[in-house]
Amino acid sequence: MAVETKWTFDSETVKQWAEKQEEPSWLVNKRLDALAQAEHLPLPDPDKTSLKRWKFTSFEKIDAEEPATQSFSDLPQEVSRLAGEESEVQNLIVQRDGKIAYHKVEQELEDNGVIFTDIATAVREHSDLVEKYFMSDAVRTNEHQLTALHTALMNGGVFIYVPKNVELQTPIQTIFWQDDVKTGLFNHVLMVTEANSRLTYLENYVSFTEEEANVNVVTEVYGGQGSEVKYGAIDNLESGVTSYVVRRASLAKDARIEWALGQLNEGHTISENTTYLMGDGSYGDTKTVHVGRGKQTQNFTSDVVAYGKRTEGYILTHGVMKDNATSIFNGINKIEKGGTNSHSEQTGRVLMLSSRARGDANPILLIDEDDVTAGHAASVGKIDPIQMFYMKSRGLSQTEAERLIIHGFLEPVVGALPIEAVKTRLAEVIERKVY
Amino acid sequence: MAGSTLKIQDLHVEIEGNEIIKGLDLQISGGEIHAIMGPNGTGKSTLASAIMGHPSFEITQGSVELDGEDVLEMEVDERARAGMFLAMQYPSEVTGVTTSDFLRTSINANREEGDQIPLMKFIKKMDKQMATLDMDESFSTRYLNEGFSGGEKKRNEILQLLMLEPKIAILDEVDSGLDIDALKVVSNGVNSMRSDDFGCLIITHYQRLLNYIEPDYVHVIMQGRIVKSGDAALAQRLENEGYDWIKEELGIEDERVGQSQEA
Ligand SMILES: Nc1ncnc2c1ncn2[C@@H]1O[C@H](COP(=O)(O)OP(=O)(O)O)[C@@H](O)[C@H]1O
Ligand SMILES: [Mg+2]
């Protein structure tokens, strides 16, 4: 597969950069090894989308400037508003191009030994913990060129560690903001929840310029026995950004995760979300919404893979397609041999607002075990003209009626977001994307 | 005279090339309650839907005017904003949109840009009208018509009528599937609208509803035309004697549309 760039990131550059950041040697070595692999690994091969013309590596540097201050009031308003009023901010990290622009944690975190820090600090201060999990299991360096590049060039993100039995009351929030289009963002969210802990987490990816840029995102969640994670995300990168996003969780016995993902990037996007139900009785629920518009091409994959017995896996995907946008939705429920008495369900719905848009929903069930229950439903449709007639007959204009229909259509995911303010924020982003 | 006037002249309506309404004349003014009665399949819903601008029906001849304005030139939403309302026989479900959000958006669509209904005022009005219709509070937060029983859908249509306060309303079989208590409640709702500013066309194939909402005029529709008109006594006679005497009088064998033999 062709790598379209003159390769500016040789091992010497990466080594110096990593050492300048005082990274532990395991990470420096892991990066160099990954960089070598990236040169010959192919790009990922998502179903029904050709990546030949996609520019994943058009950035020029990986080390952005440090923000001048870390005060909330110095954040641009378009960023700070994502967090709400400063007085209401609880646990928040804002990063600009991977560098900390704001950081606040509640006493509750410190009292309970919870770690919530930027990934650069984490690799220095919690080296053993990070080494144990980083790009080792849920997502691996050698999957393809973009995972290898991720390990080699990772330059932003956070580490969240919740100790055993800690049930966090305050949510943890992050805002990952790409400002400098010349800097590629390789953002890593590493989340470890120990046995019987609880965490609510919400993240925003944003940018505000339409210039060409690259974002490469990996999330790894390791859910310990009986732990519960609510994971909300709003991806809202601008139209020039080509992004690769993978969020995966690996769950131990009786662990649970609920994903609510607002996939609202404006540019070309490959986004995968996978839950591995490793332990018996584990539970994964994925809800995603998506709006495609303009000329963007996107490919979404939602997987739930069951290894444990008595697991439950749910996928709900709602997508709205406008203009000339193309989106492929692949949903895969897999039950491996041994996953007895497991249950899986998947629903994919796509609402087409334009005859020039393309939206494909491909639900797949892969079942290697007899003693399971599974179901799936998929539909691609237009707004029902009779429904439109009904709504207009009350005085709503075509636009207002469409707006309500779309909000209603996306409500199952918007409503699942764990924080009220974030629901409002997602509704706003949808509003802007739809009109 | 106060109120508005809806004037239908020589209306012809087709669906998929079949003529269903075949030259119908009717005039409804503020202060008047008209009832259209007729057996199933005689074109009642077609008439109601076509007047409101249903996309499946084509008007091939005739005119509909509201206070002299050409209704047939208007978009569906313009008709509504001009003061027309249709309570539908089979209202659509709108998932993810609460009844309350839908109603508030609708009310605001009928008002000027800078004159949106204050939230508290809306809530008060909604509470009051839901009480009139003996509707449970939970209705307002349920998704519009989704999972509603037949009777709940009818009440919800009348709730919309009471909230939107149109000048001319067409109620298509709001009585079907209602038990006697529900029928009374719905009738109360409609009667509460009665005024010189409100004209109403009630479509039904039972006389029952007209015991509670007394009509000023009763029309019988057969084969896509109004074949007989009278006052409330006509409805009473139809209740007692059925439709056969009219068919006999007019030499109609099959009252449904599509089987026409000219009388
Ligand atoms: N959507 C439709 N497609 C085809 N035929 C229709 C449709 N709606 C109504 N019709 C036909 O029009 C005639 C009148 O129907 P309708 O207006 O619903 O009658 P009513 O309301 O009096 O029972 C019937 O013969 C019916 O089959
Ligand atoms: Mg009917």
XYZ file of C-alpha atoms and ligand atoms in Angstrom:
726
model
C 0.000 0.000 0.000
C 1.329 3.393 -0.943
C 2.431 5.710 1.809
C 1.804 9.100 0.299
C 4.315 11.056 2.294
C 7.965 11.778 2.164
C 8.687 10.187 5.488
C 9.894 12.933 7.824
C 9.655 10.930 10.991
C 12.745 8.792 11.020
C 13.687 6.826 14.066
C 16.301 9.308 15.159
C 13.769 12.160 15.252
C 11.262 10.077 17.174
C 13.915 8.845 19.601
C 15.121 12.347 20.401
C 11.627 13.633 20.822
C 10.635 10.796 23.141
C 13.774 11.148 25.221
C 13.354 14.893 25.482
C 9.989 14.128 27.097
C 11.751 11.842 29.543
C 9.765 8.838 28.483
C 10.700 5.484 30.041
C 12.823 3.287 27.852
C 10.081 0.698 27.330
C 8.022 3.341 25.583
C 10.898 4.735 23.542
C 11.655 1.210 22.344
C 8.007 0.470 21.684
C 7.767 3.626 19.599
C 10.849 2.838 17.549
C 9.686 -0.685 16.950
C 6.269 0.621 15.896
C 7.784 3.160 13.547
C 9.722 0.418 11.807
C 6.544 -1.639 11.466
C 4.555 1.322 10.133
C 6.739 1.446 7.062
C 5.603 -1.906 5.775
C 2.194 -2.447 7.403
C -0.812 -1.804 5.141
C -3.545 0.735 5.887
C -6.655 -0.677 7.539
C -9.161 -2.189 5.154
C -12.635 -1.183 6.307
C -15.493 -2.909 4.551
C -16.734 -1.121 1.409
C -14.539 1.980 1.737
C -11.347 2.428 -0.212
C -8.727 4.467 1.610
C -6.376 4.842 -1.331
C -6.856 8.579 -1.660
C -7.137 9.356 2.016
C -4.412 11.475 3.516
C -3.688 10.129 6.961
C -0.153 11.500 7.121
C -0.153 14.943 5.597
C 0.960 16.604 8.842
C 4.394 18.182 9.222
C 5.120 17.855 12.895
C 4.091 16.045 16.022
C 5.184 18.451 18.707
C 2.934 21.471 19.088
C 3.555 24.574 21.144
C 2.643 24.537 24.800
C -0.310 26.792 25.574
C 0.886 30.001 27.194
C -1.314 29.521 30.249
C -3.511 26.869 31.750
C -6.283 29.079 32.947
C -9.885 28.497 32.043
C -10.449 32.106 31.124
C -7.720 31.940 28.478
C -9.484 29.161 26.588
C -11.225 30.414 23.484
C -14.911 30.701 24.091
C -15.754 28.053 21.496
C -13.716 25.568 23.554
C -14.657 26.628 27.066
C -18.346 26.529 26.309
C -18.042 22.788 25.758
C -17.255 22.517 29.453
C -19.938 24.940 30.620
C -19.378 27.485 33.372
C -16.023 27.366 35.092
C -17.732 27.194 38.466
C -19.476 23.998 37.396
C -16.396 22.266 36.042
C -15.557 19.172 38.035
C -12.880 16.917 36.594
C -11.627 18.235 33.306
C -8.581 18.123 31.095
C -8.476 20.312 28.014
C -5.661 19.661 25.572
C -4.696 21.790 22.629
C -2.856 19.727 20.048
C -2.031 17.230 22.763
C -0.723 19.780 25.262
C -2.522 20.635 28.474
C -4.500 23.861 28.272
C -6.552 23.310 31.424
C -6.621 20.696 34.166
C -8.841 20.404 37.174
C -9.664 17.493 39.465
C -12.078 17.268 42.350
C -10.946 16.299 45.798
C -13.014 13.132 45.376
C -10.482 11.778 42.908
C -7.495 12.417 45.126
C -9.221 11.020 48.187
C -9.895 7.785 46.352
C -6.568 7.323 44.628
C -8.066 7.911 41.200
C -5.544 8.877 38.532
C -6.690 11.366 35.928
C -3.749 12.893 34.158
C -2.399 13.639 30.717
C -0.766 10.655 29.090
C 2.707 12.259 28.961
C 2.720 12.677 32.725
C 1.243 9.218 33.180
C 4.056 7.468 31.315
C 6.552 9.109 33.647
C 4.696 8.851 36.930
C 2.778 5.606 36.439
C 5.088 3.895 34.031
C 4.389 0.308 35.146
C 0.641 0.704 34.982
C 0.706 2.335 31.572
C 3.164 -0.211 30.238
C 0.909 -3.036 31.324
C -2.000 -1.787 29.222
C -0.848 0.613 26.518
C -1.346 -0.772 22.988
C -0.956 -4.294 24.239
C -4.309 -6.021 24.134
C -7.522 -4.169 23.260
C -5.689 -2.339 20.488
C -2.327 -3.541 19.205
C 0.509 -1.776 17.470
C 0.823 -4.284 14.668
C -2.780 -4.254 13.393
C -2.024 -1.945 10.501
C -0.122 1.178 9.578
C -2.328 3.552 11.559
C -2.124 1.653 14.839
C 1.637 1.387 14.392
C 1.887 5.118 13.719
C -0.254 5.719 16.748
C 2.195 3.949 19.035
C 5.169 5.584 17.365
C 3.825 9.151 17.425
C 1.284 9.253 20.272
C 1.438 12.871 21.437
C -1.725 13.523 23.406
C -4.413 11.985 25.530
C -5.134 10.991 29.101
C -4.747 8.138 31.525
C -7.605 7.316 33.871
C -7.236 4.766 36.625
C -10.015 3.973 39.083
C -8.990 1.706 41.958
C -10.946 -1.237 43.252
C -14.376 -0.509 44.780
C -14.236 3.223 44.023
C -17.569 4.441 42.738
C -16.864 7.888 41.377
C -19.746 10.296 41.789
C -18.320 13.119 39.709
C -17.858 12.514 35.997
C -14.521 12.877 34.270
C -14.448 15.036 31.159
C -11.934 15.780 28.456
C -11.777 18.147 25.528
C -9.263 17.298 22.825
C -8.897 20.314 20.632
C -6.883 20.424 17.455
C -5.735 23.948 16.733
C -2.510 23.671 14.733
C -3.302 21.859 11.498
C 0.374 21.229 10.829
C 0.629 19.034 13.904
C -0.792 15.563 13.534
C -2.757 14.603 16.637
C -2.186 11.053 17.891
C -4.442 10.958 20.879
C -4.636 8.104 23.337
C -7.218 7.550 26.047
C -6.207 4.754 28.376
C -8.794 3.814 30.955
C -8.440 1.157 33.624
C -11.280 0.494 36.026
C -10.445 -2.005 38.726
C -12.893 -4.478 40.261
C -16.298 -3.109 41.230
C -15.427 0.480 40.439
C -17.652 2.943 38.606
C -16.839 5.715 36.212
C -18.689 8.154 33.978
C -16.511 9.676 31.298
C -17.211 12.161 28.519
C -14.947 13.401 25.794
C -15.102 15.970 23.000
C -12.936 16.076 19.917
C -13.109 19.472 18.239
C -11.419 21.653 15.701
C -12.471 24.865 14.059
C -10.627 25.237 10.776
C -11.369 23.616 7.472
C -7.729 23.204 6.503
C -6.286 19.779 5.879
C -5.253 17.997 9.067
C -4.880 14.546 10.617
C -6.231 13.026 13.791
C -5.537 9.498 14.951
C -7.436 8.398 18.044
C -7.156 5.265 20.123
C -9.151 4.513 23.249
C -8.472 1.440 25.315
C -10.755 0.584 28.210
C -9.870 -2.268 30.544
C -12.898 -2.996 32.682
C -12.093 -5.050 35.770
C -14.453 -7.559 37.307
C -17.819 -6.055 38.131
C -16.780 -2.546 37.107
C -19.138 -0.192 35.273
C -18.193 2.455 32.769
C -20.418 4.960 31.029
C -18.469 6.356 28.117
C -19.830 9.298 26.152
C -18.095 10.951 23.218
C -18.798 13.735 20.780
C -16.532 13.751 17.754
C -16.813 17.056 15.958
C -13.660 17.651 13.925
C -13.852 20.048 10.997
C -14.136 19.163 7.333
C -10.415 19.233 6.496
C -9.571 16.632 9.102
C -9.034 13.061 7.985
C -9.469 10.959 11.060
C -8.918 7.437 12.186
C -10.739 6.596 15.407
C -10.785 3.331 17.310
C -12.366 2.875 20.701
C -12.273 -0.528 22.293
C -13.064 -2.057 25.642
C -12.050 -5.386 27.073
C -14.285 -6.500 29.903
C -13.685 -8.982 32.702
C -16.353 -11.011 34.478
C -19.580 -9.090 35.133
C -18.074 -5.829 33.918
C -20.266 -3.413 31.996
C -19.762 -0.628 29.539
C -22.279 1.700 27.936
C -21.006 3.691 25.007
C -22.913 6.721 23.712
C -21.040 8.073 20.730
C -21.961 11.150 18.735
C -20.008 10.645 15.531
C -20.274 14.069 14.001
C -16.980 14.761 12.290
C -17.218 16.864 9.165
C -14.345 15.266 7.284
C -13.378 11.803 6.091
C -13.555 9.448 9.024
C -12.885 5.829 9.802
C -14.334 4.993 13.162
C -14.452 1.672 14.920
C -15.917 0.817 18.276
C -15.462 -2.650 19.726
C -16.360 -4.276 23.007
C -14.734 -7.568 23.899
C -16.930 -9.415 26.361
C -14.160 -11.579 27.750
C -15.558 -12.461 31.149
C -18.721 -14.383 31.975
C -21.716 -12.166 32.546
C -20.126 -9.109 30.978
C -22.318 -6.532 29.245
C -21.689 -4.145 26.393
C -24.094 -1.572 25.048
C -23.142 0.635 22.112
C -25.282 3.507 20.965
C -24.085 5.719 18.159
C -25.506 8.605 16.191
C -24.118 9.970 13.047
C -24.789 12.768 10.598
C -23.084 12.735 7.214
C -23.130 15.841 5.056
C -21.259 17.676 2.324
C -18.899 15.443 0.418
C -17.552 13.512 3.342
C -17.027 9.765 3.259
C -17.191 7.852 6.480
C -16.971 4.270 7.560
C -18.313 3.160 10.929
C -17.899 -0.210 12.499
C -19.507 -1.249 15.772
C -18.499 -4.659 17.083
C -19.418 -6.612 20.141
C -17.468 -9.846 20.489
C -18.527 -12.308 23.157
C -16.141 -14.872 24.595
C -17.656 -15.210 28.060
C -20.795 -17.102 28.985
C -24.087 -15.301 29.711
C -22.877 -12.084 28.122
C -25.107 -9.421 26.633
C -24.145 -7.279 23.673
C -26.259 -4.495 22.175
C -25.629 -2.207 19.239
C -27.899 0.644 18.221
C -26.852 2.873 15.342
C -28.850 5.783 13.964
C -27.487 7.748 11.032
C -28.773 10.722 9.054
C -27.414 11.293 5.553
C -27.486 14.583 3.677
C -26.047 16.196 0.558
C -23.492 14.029 -1.242
C -22.180 12.284 1.841
C -21.374 8.586 1.912
C -21.441 6.484 5.039
C -21.024 2.781 5.544
C -22.284 1.315 8.797
C -20.984 -2.101 9.696
C -22.377 -3.668 12.825
C -20.964 -6.968 13.940
C -22.220 -9.080 16.803
C -19.966 -12.048 17.278
C -20.435 -14.872 19.738
C -17.385 -17.113 19.941
C -17.460 -20.796 20.725
C -17.971 -21.146 24.469
C -20.105 -18.017 24.811
C -23.077 -20.087 25.903
C -26.314 -18.432 26.972
C -25.176 -15.151 25.572
C -27.509 -12.675 23.987
C -26.863 -10.140 21.286
C -28.974 -7.591 19.519
C -28.320 -5.026 16.891
C -30.361 -2.310 15.203
C -29.139 -0.006 12.470
C -31.271 2.716 10.983
C -30.326 5.234 8.369
C -32.464 8.202 7.409
C -31.726 9.551 3.940
C -32.431 13.240 3.465
C -30.908 13.492 0.019
C -31.091 11.274 -3.009
C -27.442 12.019 -3.741
C -26.254 10.714 -0.382
C -25.342 7.105 0.158
C -25.893 5.170 3.347
C -25.353 1.455 3.764
C -26.248 -0.444 6.900
C -24.682 -3.880 7.088
C -25.646 -5.808 10.173
C -23.700 -9.001 10.651
C -24.208 -11.777 13.147
C -21.393 -14.281 13.536
C -22.392 -17.022 15.883
C -20.165 -19.977 16.728
C -22.251 -21.246 19.569
C -25.668 -22.924 19.558
C -27.026 -21.968 22.887
C -27.471 -18.232 22.333
C -30.120 -15.705 21.337
C -29.515 -13.012 18.786
C -31.429 -10.573 16.666
C -30.816 -7.817 14.229
C -32.705 -5.246 12.239
C -31.532 -2.758 9.686
C -33.293 -0.187 7.593
C -32.435 2.610 5.242
C -35.304 4.941 4.510
C -36.539 8.384 3.733
C -38.812 10.583 5.767
C -42.309 9.183 5.426
C -44.361 11.668 3.345
C -47.505 10.873 5.331
C -45.693 11.671 8.565
C -44.489 14.896 6.983
C -48.070 15.714 5.942
C -49.249 15.110 9.479
C -46.671 17.444 10.967
C -47.132 20.164 8.367
C -50.876 20.014 8.892
C -50.179 21.520 12.329
C -48.413 24.491 10.788
C -44.811 23.294 10.870
C -42.781 24.203 7.811
C -40.975 21.450 5.926
C -37.734 22.481 7.633
C -39.193 22.560 11.118
C -40.861 19.210 10.623
C -37.646 17.667 9.338
C -35.798 19.105 12.271
C -38.155 17.481 14.733
C -38.117 14.184 12.873
C -34.317 14.102 12.843
C -34.022 15.015 16.506
C -36.533 12.327 17.298
C -34.696 9.829 15.167
C -31.414 10.524 16.968
C -32.973 10.790 20.423
C -32.257 7.184 21.487
C -28.550 8.017 21.566
C -28.718 11.656 22.589
C -30.952 10.659 25.475
C -28.449 7.991 26.541
C -25.643 10.460 27.164
C -24.929 10.464 30.864
C -24.872 14.220 31.538
C -27.608 16.734 30.825
C -25.243 19.472 29.659
C -23.636 17.094 27.220
C -26.999 16.099 25.779
C -27.701 19.724 25.095
C -24.288 20.088 23.534
C -24.828 17.066 21.302
C -28.248 18.339 20.291
C -26.596 21.621 19.339
C -23.941 19.960 17.230
C -26.583 17.903 15.487
C -28.622 21.023 14.891
C -25.670 22.709 13.244
C -24.823 19.684 11.162
C -28.337 19.172 9.951
C -29.096 22.792 9.055
C -70.526 37.289 10.596
C -67.409 36.544 12.628
C -65.090 33.662 11.860
C -63.899 32.236 8.592
C -65.578 30.551 5.689
C -64.343 27.485 3.873
C -65.952 27.153 0.480
C -65.669 23.958 -1.539
C -66.998 24.019 -5.086
C -67.326 21.223 -7.629
C -64.419 19.339 -6.056
C -63.020 16.329 -7.908
C -60.291 14.211 -6.304
C -58.330 11.312 -7.755
C -55.993 8.767 -6.332
C -53.843 6.760 -8.696
C -56.124 7.696 -11.561
C -59.353 6.711 -9.779
C -61.783 9.502 -9.172
C -63.000 9.294 -5.582
C -64.663 12.678 -5.054
C -66.839 13.568 -7.990
C -68.077 17.104 -7.820
C -68.665 18.056 -4.217
C -69.960 21.386 -2.925
C -69.899 22.455 0.703
C -69.588 25.678 2.653
C -68.613 25.882 6.317
C -68.574 29.123 8.262
C -67.591 30.196 11.742
C -70.273 29.291 14.270
C -71.469 26.288 12.249
C -71.068 22.613 12.905
C -71.498 20.391 9.890
C -71.541 16.628 9.907
C -70.762 14.441 6.948
C -72.110 10.958 7.285
C -71.759 8.024 5.023
C -70.949 4.336 5.057
C -67.351 3.144 4.756
C -65.589 3.667 1.463
C -67.714 6.579 0.298
C -64.829 9.073 0.137
C -65.074 10.856 3.508
C -61.406 10.607 4.419
C -60.416 11.380 0.859
C -62.368 14.612 1.039
C -60.854 15.607 4.384
C -57.298 14.723 3.368
C -57.534 16.412 -0.017
C -58.748 19.655 1.528
C -55.720 19.652 3.842
C -53.286 18.832 1.008
C -52.465 15.154 1.504
C -49.691 14.224 -0.956
C -51.397 11.060 -2.252
C -54.463 12.807 -3.599
C -54.773 14.835 -6.737
C -57.391 17.507 -7.161
C -58.415 17.481 -10.805
C -61.222 19.998 -10.790
C -63.001 22.508 -8.600
C -61.908 24.947 -5.923
C -61.408 25.283 -2.189
C -61.269 28.755 -0.721
C -60.746 30.051 2.782
C -62.150 33.557 3.106
C -61.658 33.993 -0.611
C -58.044 32.751 -0.607
C -57.213 29.819 -2.876
C -56.422 26.990 -0.482
C -55.297 24.639 -3.232
C -52.390 26.960 -4.021
C -51.161 26.782 -0.434
C -48.618 24.393 1.070
C -49.993 22.125 3.781
C -48.396 24.190 6.526
C -49.729 27.401 5.019
C -53.224 25.961 5.165
C -52.698 25.241 8.849
C -51.341 28.692 9.526
C -54.292 30.165 7.658
C -56.507 28.565 10.310
C -57.346 25.089 9.018
C -57.024 21.922 11.034
C -57.529 18.233 10.306
C -57.897 15.646 13.053
C -56.806 12.549 11.189
C -58.414 9.165 11.164
C -54.963 7.537 11.324
C -52.483 9.997 12.823
C -48.775 9.282 12.229
C -46.330 8.303 14.934
C -43.254 10.442 15.416
C -40.599 8.670 17.402
C -38.332 10.586 19.752
C -40.531 13.704 19.691
C -42.671 14.238 22.760
C -46.284 15.295 22.394
C -45.459 18.400 24.358
C -42.475 19.395 22.198
C -44.499 18.788 19.086
C -47.346 20.933 20.313
C -45.156 23.769 21.464
C -43.297 23.812 18.164
C -46.624 23.749 16.330
C -48.092 26.592 18.350
C -44.986 28.663 17.754
C -45.097 27.901 14.057
C -48.528 29.508 14.036
C -47.242 32.647 15.748
C -44.986 35.433 14.621
C -41.214 35.082 14.926
C -40.785 37.345 17.962
C -44.006 36.247 19.630
C -43.304 32.698 20.809
C -45.538 31.312 23.520
C -43.891 31.635 26.950
C -43.078 28.212 28.360
C -45.142 28.645 31.509
C -48.142 29.830 29.574
C -47.826 26.831 27.293
C -47.580 24.393 30.189
C -50.632 25.907 31.875
C -52.668 25.728 28.727
C -51.585 22.176 28.044
C -52.389 21.082 31.615
C -55.798 22.662 31.377
C -56.693 21.071 28.057
C -55.367 17.693 29.098
C -57.617 17.931 32.134
C -60.584 18.777 29.876
C -59.857 15.632 27.914
C -59.209 13.553 31.002
C -55.736 12.676 29.772
C -53.007 11.403 32.035
C -50.085 13.774 32.641
C -47.684 11.239 31.197
C -49.085 11.948 27.730
C -47.135 15.128 27.360
C -43.798 13.349 27.670
C -44.678 10.335 25.573
C -43.481 10.263 22.001
C -46.130 11.548 19.641
C -48.695 8.800 19.000
C -46.051 6.121 19.490
C -47.638 3.130 21.160
C -50.860 5.079 21.752
C -54.054 3.051 21.754
C -56.700 3.978 19.204
C -58.596 5.993 21.796
C -55.459 7.762 23.000
C -54.660 8.837 19.471
C -58.134 10.344 19.101
C -57.819 12.277 22.340
C -54.431 13.477 21.245
C -55.902 14.792 18.000
C -58.515 16.707 19.973
C -55.847 17.970 22.353
C -54.070 19.426 19.337
C -57.319 21.004 18.208
C -57.799 22.664 21.591
C -54.202 23.845 21.738
C -54.011 25.205 18.194
C -57.468 26.827 18.161
C -58.033 26.786 14.416
C -60.800 28.685 12.652
C -62.017 25.737 10.639
C -61.523 22.147 11.788
C -62.237 18.875 10.047
C -62.540 15.934 12.390
C -62.225 12.617 10.589
C -63.800 9.800 12.603
C -62.641 11.079 15.966
C -65.282 8.838 17.482
C -64.189 5.499 16.084
C -62.966 3.090 18.711
C -64.093 5.242 21.635
C -66.167 3.883 24.491
C -69.048 5.975 25.704
C -67.070 7.759 28.415
C -64.285 8.659 26.028
C -66.866 9.795 23.507
C -68.310 12.210 26.051
C -64.894 13.535 26.948
C -63.932 14.105 23.323
C -67.308 15.742 22.646
C -66.827 18.055 25.610
C -63.524 19.070 24.131
C -65.028 19.875 20.763
C -67.997 21.679 22.336
C -65.599 23.835 24.341
C -64.383 25.213 21.017
C -67.875 26.252 19.908
C -68.071 29.922 19.107
C -68.767 32.240 16.226
C -65.079 32.055 15.399
C -65.032 28.322 14.983
C -66.435 26.268 12.142
C -66.279 22.499 12.188
C -66.834 19.579 9.853
C -67.366 16.317 11.678
C -66.940 13.161 9.675
C -68.450 10.010 11.056
C -70.326 6.963 10.024
C -72.187 6.673 13.315
C -74.817 9.049 14.504
C -73.722 8.403 18.101
C -71.211 11.260 18.279
C -73.878 13.704 17.113
C -75.864 13.062 20.288
C -73.104 14.881 22.110
C -72.060 17.416 19.509
C -75.235 18.693 17.972
C -74.698 19.616 14.328
C -76.366 22.510 12.542
C -76.178 20.718 9.214
C -75.963 17.061 8.274
C -74.813 15.852 4.852
C -74.836 12.356 3.444
C -72.034 11.342 1.134
C -72.281 8.522 -1.370
C -70.249 7.776 -4.456
C -68.072 10.796 -3.799
C -70.830 13.378 -3.702
C -73.138 14.929 -1.181
C -76.434 13.273 -1.990
C -78.597 14.690 0.773
C -78.426 17.502 3.312
C -80.576 18.385 6.299
C -80.452 19.267 9.955
C -79.827 17.133 13.062
C -83.054 15.256 12.405
C -81.485 13.708 9.301
C -78.786 12.140 11.430
C -81.437 10.793 13.758
C -83.329 9.230 10.889
C -80.151 7.614 9.570
C -79.550 6.179 13.031
C -83.023 4.698 13.135
C -83.422 3.582 9.546
C -79.935 3.217 8.113
C -78.914 4.425 4.672
C -81.096 2.204 2.499
C -83.965 4.650 2.173
C -81.613 7.258 0.727
C -80.188 4.762 -1.725
C -83.674 3.832 -2.757
C -84.754 7.431 -3.087
C -81.792 8.163 -5.335
C -81.605 4.857 -7.156
C -78.122 4.034 -5.833
C -77.265 0.345 -5.615
C -73.721 0.543 -4.309
C -72.916 3.638 -2.293
C -69.132 3.174 -2.463
C -67.054 5.046 -4.979
C -65.668 3.287 -8.020
C -68.906 1.345 -8.632
C -70.683 4.326 -10.037
C -73.730 4.060 -12.168
C -75.160 7.439 -12.869
C -78.490 7.998 -11.161
N -54.327 5.629 -0.461
C -55.261 5.092 -1.236
N -54.909 4.362 -2.311
C -55.862 3.810 -3.124
N -57.179 3.931 -2.899
C -57.584 4.650 -1.864
C -56.647 5.258 -0.960
N -57.332 5.903 -0.007
C -58.620 5.695 -0.284
N -58.781 4.958 -1.381
C -60.040 4.534 -1.964
O -60.922 5.611 -1.962
C -62.220 5.207 -1.615
C -62.741 6.048 -0.490
O -61.949 5.845 0.656
P -62.056 6.784 1.926
O -61.998 8.177 1.495
O -61.018 6.339 2.888
O -63.490 6.415 2.451
P -64.178 6.639 3.852
O -63.324 7.535 4.666
O -65.492 7.221 3.516
O -64.332 5.289 4.481
C -62.142 3.725 -1.285
O -62.591 3.013 -2.421
C -60.684 3.494 -1.059
O -60.353 2.195 -1.474
Mg -62.341 7.319 6.514
